[in-house]
C-alpha atoms as one frame of an Amber mdcrd trajectory, in Angstrom:
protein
 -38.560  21.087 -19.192 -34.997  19.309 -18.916 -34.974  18.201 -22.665 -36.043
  22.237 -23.208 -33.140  23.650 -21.217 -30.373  20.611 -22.630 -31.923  22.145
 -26.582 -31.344  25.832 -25.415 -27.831  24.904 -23.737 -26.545  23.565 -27.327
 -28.047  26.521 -29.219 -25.954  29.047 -27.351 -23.247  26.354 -27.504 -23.468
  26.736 -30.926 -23.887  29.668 -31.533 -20.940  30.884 -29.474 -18.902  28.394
 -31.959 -20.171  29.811 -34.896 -19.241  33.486 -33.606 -16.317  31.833 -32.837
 -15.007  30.587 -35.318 -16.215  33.855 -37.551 -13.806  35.956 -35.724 -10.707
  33.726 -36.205 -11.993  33.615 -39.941 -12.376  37.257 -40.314  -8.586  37.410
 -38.234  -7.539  35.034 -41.235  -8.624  37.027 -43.913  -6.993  40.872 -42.483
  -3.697  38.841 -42.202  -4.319  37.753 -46.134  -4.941  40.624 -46.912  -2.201
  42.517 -45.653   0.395  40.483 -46.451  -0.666  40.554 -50.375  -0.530  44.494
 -49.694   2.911  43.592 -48.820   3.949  41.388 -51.548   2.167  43.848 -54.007
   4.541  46.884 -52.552   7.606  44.517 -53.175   6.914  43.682 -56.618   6.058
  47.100 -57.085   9.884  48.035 -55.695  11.181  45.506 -57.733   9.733  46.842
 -60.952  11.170  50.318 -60.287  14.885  49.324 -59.559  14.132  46.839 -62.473
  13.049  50.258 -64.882  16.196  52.375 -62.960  18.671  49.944 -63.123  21.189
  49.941 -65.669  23.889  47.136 -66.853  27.567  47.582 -67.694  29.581  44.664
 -69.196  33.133  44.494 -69.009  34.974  42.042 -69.761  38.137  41.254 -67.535
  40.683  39.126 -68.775  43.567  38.038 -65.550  46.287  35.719 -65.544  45.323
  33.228 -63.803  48.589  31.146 -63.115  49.953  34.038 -61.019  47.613  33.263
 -58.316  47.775  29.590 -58.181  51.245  28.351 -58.765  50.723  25.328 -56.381
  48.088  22.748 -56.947  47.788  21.698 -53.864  47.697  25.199 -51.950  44.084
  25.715 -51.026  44.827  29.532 -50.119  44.374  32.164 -52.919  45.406  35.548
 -52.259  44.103  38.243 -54.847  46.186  41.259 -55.574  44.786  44.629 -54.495
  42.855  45.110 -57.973  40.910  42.462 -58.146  39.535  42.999 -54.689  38.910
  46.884 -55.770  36.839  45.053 -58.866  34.747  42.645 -56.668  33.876  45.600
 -54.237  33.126  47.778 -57.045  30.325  45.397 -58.355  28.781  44.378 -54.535
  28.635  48.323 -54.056  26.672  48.824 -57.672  24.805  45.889 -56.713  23.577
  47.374 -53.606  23.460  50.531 -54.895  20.061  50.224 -56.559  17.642  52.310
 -55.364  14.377  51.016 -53.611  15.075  47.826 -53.453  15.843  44.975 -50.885
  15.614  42.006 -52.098  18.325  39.141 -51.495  21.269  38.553 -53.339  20.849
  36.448 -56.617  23.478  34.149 -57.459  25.271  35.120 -60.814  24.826  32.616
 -63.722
């Protein structure tokens, strides 16, 4: 009768394991899955501003000896143009539509 009771005892010990662990599992896979729903909607919003975007070269030639007359000055100071430039291409840059990725370093 004891040996019958200890048998039934690790059954539903078990059992409640198995259930157990097949909830955490199943918790495990929704997570998966919804994060490759949200990888999938990234890319997709990458491919579009990809398609929309659109890429103007210039070339900008700039004296650079005006700026750094002093070798060992570690302080550059840019004349108002140049700054108008640089903001000009972070506010193109960010300008794309639908997209949010990180900034990518220039090469």
């Amino acid at each position: 009768m004891v040996l019958l009771a200890v048998g039934y005892g690790e059954i539903r010990y078990r059992n409640g394991w198995y259930a157990h662990a097949d909830h955490i599992n199943a918790l495990a896979d929704k997570k998966k899955d919804k994060a490759a729903k949200a990888v999938q909607s990234g890319e997709q919003k990458a491919a579009q501003a990809t398609s929309e975007g659109k890429v103007i070269y210039r070339t900008i030639t700039r004296d650079v000896v005006k700026y750094v007359q002093n070798p060992n000055r570690t302080r550059c100071d840019f004349d108002d143009e140049s700054v108008r430039l640089r903001q000009r291409a972070i506010d193109a840059a960010n300008s794309i539509s639908g997209f949010d990725a990180g900034a990518v370093q220039g090469k």
